XYZ file of N, CA and C in Angstrom:
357
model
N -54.748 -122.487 48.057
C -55.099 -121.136 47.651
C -56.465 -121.188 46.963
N -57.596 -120.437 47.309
C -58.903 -120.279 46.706
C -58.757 -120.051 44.969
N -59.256 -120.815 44.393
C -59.715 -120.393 43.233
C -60.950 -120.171 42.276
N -60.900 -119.557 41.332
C -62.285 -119.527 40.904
C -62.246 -120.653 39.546
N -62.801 -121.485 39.096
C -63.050 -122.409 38.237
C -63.721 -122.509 37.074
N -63.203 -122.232 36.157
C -64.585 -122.576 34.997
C -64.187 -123.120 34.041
N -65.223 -123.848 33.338
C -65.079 -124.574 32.250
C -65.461 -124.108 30.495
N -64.646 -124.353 30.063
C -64.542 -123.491 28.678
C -64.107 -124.414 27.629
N -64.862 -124.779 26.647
C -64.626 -125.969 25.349
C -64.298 -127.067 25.681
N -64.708 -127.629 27.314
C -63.875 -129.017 27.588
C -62.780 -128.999 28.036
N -62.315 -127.616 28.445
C -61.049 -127.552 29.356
C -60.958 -126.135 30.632
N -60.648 -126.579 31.253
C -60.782 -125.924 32.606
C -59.820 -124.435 33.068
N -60.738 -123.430 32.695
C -59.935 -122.060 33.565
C -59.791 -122.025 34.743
N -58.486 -121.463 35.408
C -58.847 -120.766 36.896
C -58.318 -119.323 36.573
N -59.023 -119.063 37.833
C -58.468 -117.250 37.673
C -58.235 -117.682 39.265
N -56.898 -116.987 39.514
C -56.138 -116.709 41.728
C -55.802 -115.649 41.662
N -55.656 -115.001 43.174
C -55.307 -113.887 43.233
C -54.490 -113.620 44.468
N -53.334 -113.059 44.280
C -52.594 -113.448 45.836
C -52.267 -111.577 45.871
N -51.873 -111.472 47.150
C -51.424 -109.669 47.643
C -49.978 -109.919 47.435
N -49.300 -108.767 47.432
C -48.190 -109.201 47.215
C -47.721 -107.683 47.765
N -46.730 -108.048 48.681
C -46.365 -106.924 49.872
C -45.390 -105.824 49.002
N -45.424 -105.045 49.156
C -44.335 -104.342 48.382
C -43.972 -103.029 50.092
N -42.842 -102.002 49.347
C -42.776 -101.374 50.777
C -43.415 -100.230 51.576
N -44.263 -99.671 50.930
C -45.317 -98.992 51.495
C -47.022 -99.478 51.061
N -47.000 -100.211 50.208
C -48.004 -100.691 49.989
C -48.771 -101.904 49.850
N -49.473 -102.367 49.255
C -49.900 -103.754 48.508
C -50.562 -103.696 47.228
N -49.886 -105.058 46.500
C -50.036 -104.820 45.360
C -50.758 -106.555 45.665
N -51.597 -106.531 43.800
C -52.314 -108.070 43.915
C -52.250 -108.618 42.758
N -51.668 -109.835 42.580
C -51.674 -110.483 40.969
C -52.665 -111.579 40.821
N -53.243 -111.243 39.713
C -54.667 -111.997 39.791
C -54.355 -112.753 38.337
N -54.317 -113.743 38.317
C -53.532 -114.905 37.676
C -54.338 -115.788 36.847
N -54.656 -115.688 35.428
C -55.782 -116.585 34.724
C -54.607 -117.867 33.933
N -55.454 -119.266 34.405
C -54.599 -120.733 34.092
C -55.701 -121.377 32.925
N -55.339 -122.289 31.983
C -55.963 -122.784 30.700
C -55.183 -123.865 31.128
N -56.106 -125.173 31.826
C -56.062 -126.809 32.298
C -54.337 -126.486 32.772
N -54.405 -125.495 33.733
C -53.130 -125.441 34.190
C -51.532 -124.379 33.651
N -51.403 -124.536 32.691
C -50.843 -123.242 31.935
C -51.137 -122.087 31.984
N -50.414 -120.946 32.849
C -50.489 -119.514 32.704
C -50.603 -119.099 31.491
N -52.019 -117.965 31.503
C -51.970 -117.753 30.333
C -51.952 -116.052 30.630
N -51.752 -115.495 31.485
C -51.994 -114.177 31.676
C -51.559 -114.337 33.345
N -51.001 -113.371 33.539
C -50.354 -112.606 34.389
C -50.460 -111.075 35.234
N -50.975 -110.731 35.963
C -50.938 -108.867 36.174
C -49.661 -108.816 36.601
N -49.477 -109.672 37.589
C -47.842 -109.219 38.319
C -47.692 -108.170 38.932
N -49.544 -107.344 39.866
C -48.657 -106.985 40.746
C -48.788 -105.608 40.201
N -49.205 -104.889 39.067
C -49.254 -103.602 38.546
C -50.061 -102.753 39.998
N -49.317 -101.438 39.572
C -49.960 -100.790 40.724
C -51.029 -99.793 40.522
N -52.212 -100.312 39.817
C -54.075 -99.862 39.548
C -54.704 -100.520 40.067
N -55.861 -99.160 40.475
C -57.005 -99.563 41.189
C -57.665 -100.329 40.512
N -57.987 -100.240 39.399
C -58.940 -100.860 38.049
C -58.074 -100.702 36.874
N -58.169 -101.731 35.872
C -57.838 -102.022 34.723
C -57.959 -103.014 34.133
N -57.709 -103.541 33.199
C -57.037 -104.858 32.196
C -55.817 -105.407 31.691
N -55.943 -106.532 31.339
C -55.058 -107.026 30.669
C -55.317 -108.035 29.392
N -54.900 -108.627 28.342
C -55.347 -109.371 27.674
C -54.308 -110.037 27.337
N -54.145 -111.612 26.609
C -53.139 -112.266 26.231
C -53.707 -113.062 25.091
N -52.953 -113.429 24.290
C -53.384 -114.210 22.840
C -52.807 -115.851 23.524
N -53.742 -116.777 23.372
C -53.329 -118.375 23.389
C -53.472 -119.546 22.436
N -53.287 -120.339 22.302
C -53.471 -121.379 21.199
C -54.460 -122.503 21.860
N -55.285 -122.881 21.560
C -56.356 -123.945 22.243
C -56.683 -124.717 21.328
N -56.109 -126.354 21.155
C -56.892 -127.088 19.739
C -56.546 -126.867 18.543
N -55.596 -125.822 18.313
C -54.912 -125.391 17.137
C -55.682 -123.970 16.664
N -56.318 -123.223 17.675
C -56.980 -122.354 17.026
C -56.730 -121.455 17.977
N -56.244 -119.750 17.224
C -55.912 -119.029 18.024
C -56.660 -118.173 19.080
N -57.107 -117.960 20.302
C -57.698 -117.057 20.620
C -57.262 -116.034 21.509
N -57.940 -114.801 21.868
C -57.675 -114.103 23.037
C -58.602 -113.870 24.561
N -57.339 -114.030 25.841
C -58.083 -114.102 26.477
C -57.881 -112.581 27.458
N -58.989 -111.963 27.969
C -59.331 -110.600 28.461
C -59.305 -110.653 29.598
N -58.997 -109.942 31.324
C -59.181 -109.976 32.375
C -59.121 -108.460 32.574
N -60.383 -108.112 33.294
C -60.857 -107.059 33.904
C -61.077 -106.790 35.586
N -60.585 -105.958 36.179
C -60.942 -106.154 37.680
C -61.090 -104.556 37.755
N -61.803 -104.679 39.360
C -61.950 -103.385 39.945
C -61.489 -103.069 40.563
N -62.167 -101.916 41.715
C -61.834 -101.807 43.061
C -62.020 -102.898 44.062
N -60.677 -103.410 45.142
C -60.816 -104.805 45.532
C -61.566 -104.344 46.961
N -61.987 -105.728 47.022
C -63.008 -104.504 48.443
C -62.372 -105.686 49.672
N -62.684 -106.124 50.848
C -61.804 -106.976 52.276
C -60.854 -108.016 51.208
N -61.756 -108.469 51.092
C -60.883 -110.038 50.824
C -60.730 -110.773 49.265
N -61.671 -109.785 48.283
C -61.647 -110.090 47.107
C -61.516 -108.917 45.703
N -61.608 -109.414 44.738
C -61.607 -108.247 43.521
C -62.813 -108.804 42.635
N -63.755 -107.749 41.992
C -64.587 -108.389 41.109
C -63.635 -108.368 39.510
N -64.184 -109.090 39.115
C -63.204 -109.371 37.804
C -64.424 -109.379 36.589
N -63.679 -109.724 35.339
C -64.434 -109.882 34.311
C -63.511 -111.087 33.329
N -63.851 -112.019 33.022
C -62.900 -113.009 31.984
C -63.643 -112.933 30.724
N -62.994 -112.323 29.668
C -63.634 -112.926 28.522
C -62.598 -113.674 27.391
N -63.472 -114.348 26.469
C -62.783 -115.121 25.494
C -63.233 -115.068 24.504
N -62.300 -114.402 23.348
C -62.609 -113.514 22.213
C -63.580 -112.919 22.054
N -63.838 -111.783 23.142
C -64.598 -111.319 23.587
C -66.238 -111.005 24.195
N -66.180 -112.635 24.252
C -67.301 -113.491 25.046
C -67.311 -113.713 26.686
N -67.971 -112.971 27.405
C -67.848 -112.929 28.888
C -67.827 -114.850 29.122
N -67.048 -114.805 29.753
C -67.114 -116.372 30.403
C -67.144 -115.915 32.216
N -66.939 -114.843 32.871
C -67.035 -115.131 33.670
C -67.063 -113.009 34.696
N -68.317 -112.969 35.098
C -68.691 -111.873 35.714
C -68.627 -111.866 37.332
N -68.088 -111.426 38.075
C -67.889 -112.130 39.618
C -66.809 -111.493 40.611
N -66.439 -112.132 41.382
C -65.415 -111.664 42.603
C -64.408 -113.101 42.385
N -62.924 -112.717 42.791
C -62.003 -113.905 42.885
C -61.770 -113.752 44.108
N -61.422 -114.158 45.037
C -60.997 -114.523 46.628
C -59.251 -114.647 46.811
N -59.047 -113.532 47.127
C -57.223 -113.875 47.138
C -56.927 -114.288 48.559
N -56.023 -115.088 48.193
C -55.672 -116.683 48.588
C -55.042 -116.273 50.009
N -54.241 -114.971 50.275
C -53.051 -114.762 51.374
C -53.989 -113.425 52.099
N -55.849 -113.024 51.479
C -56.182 -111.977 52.159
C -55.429 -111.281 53.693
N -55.251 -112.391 54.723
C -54.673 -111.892 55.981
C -53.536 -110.689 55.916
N -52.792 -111.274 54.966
C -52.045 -110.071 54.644
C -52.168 -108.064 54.577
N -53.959 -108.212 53.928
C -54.777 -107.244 53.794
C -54.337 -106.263 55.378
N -54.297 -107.171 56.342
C -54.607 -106.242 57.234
C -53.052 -106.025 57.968
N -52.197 -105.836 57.415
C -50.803 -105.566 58.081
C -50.524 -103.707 58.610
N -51.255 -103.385 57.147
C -51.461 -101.645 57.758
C -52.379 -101.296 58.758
N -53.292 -101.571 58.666
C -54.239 -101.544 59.653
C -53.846 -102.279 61.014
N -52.811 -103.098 61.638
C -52.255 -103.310 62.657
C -50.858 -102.047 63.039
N -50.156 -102.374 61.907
C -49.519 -100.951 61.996
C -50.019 -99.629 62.459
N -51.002 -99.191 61.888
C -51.805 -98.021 62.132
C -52.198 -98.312 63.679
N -52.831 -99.539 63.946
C -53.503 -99.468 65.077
C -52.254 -99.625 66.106
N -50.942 -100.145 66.091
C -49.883 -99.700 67.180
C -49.278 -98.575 67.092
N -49.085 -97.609 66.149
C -48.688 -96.338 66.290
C -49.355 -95.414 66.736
N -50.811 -95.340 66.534
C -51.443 -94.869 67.283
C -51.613 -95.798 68.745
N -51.822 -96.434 69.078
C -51.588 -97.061 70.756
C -50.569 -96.617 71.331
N -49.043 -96.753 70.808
C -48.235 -96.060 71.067
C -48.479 -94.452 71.652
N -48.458 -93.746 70.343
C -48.910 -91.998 70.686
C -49.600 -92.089 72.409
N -50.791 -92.713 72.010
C -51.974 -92.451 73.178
C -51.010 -92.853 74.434
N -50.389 -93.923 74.594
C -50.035 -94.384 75.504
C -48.687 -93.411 76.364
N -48.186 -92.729 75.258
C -46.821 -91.544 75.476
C -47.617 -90.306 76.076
N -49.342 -90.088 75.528
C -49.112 -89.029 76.525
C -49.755 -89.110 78.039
């Protein structure tokens, strides 16, 4: 699964982002890790744009970490990571199962083939 990578005090963020089918729509959880440990979650909420934030412990010192995204455009979402409210990271994440993206758009394109073809 694509991820995005960064490095922060000597230990390593990722931010992933997978679609996640629901029954008329798609939803996308865009997933921020601290050297592997989830530290934040969307799970999938159903907004075009928003945030989330989570409090973590790093080294014995508490901080918070921020995730911002937009409108997702083919295959990715631009995001925003910050840490205690220090941008660490301005950009697009690449979700991992994009193909998925296009299940309506095959749908769409056999129901209409269908129609055309009935009359």
């Amino acid at each position: 699964m694509p991820k995005l990578e960064l490095e922060w005090n000597g230990s390593k963020f990722a931010v992933t982002s997978t679609l996640l089918p629901r029954k008329l729509w798609q939803a996308a959880s865009i997933d921020v890790f601290l050297d592997g440990k989830c530290l934040l979650r969307t799970g999938g909420v159903f907004k075009l744009t928003g945030s989330h934030s989570a409090e973590f412990e790093h080294k014995g010192i508490h901080h918070q970490v921020t995730l911002s995204w937009g409108h997702a455009s083919f295959r990715s979402f631009p995001i925003k990571v910050e840490v205690d409210g220090t941008t660490l990271h301005e950009g697009h994440v690449v979700s991992g199962n994009w193909p998925l993206s296009l299940w309506p758009w095959l749908a769409l394109g056999g129901v209409i083939s269908h129609m055309a073809w009935r009359l």
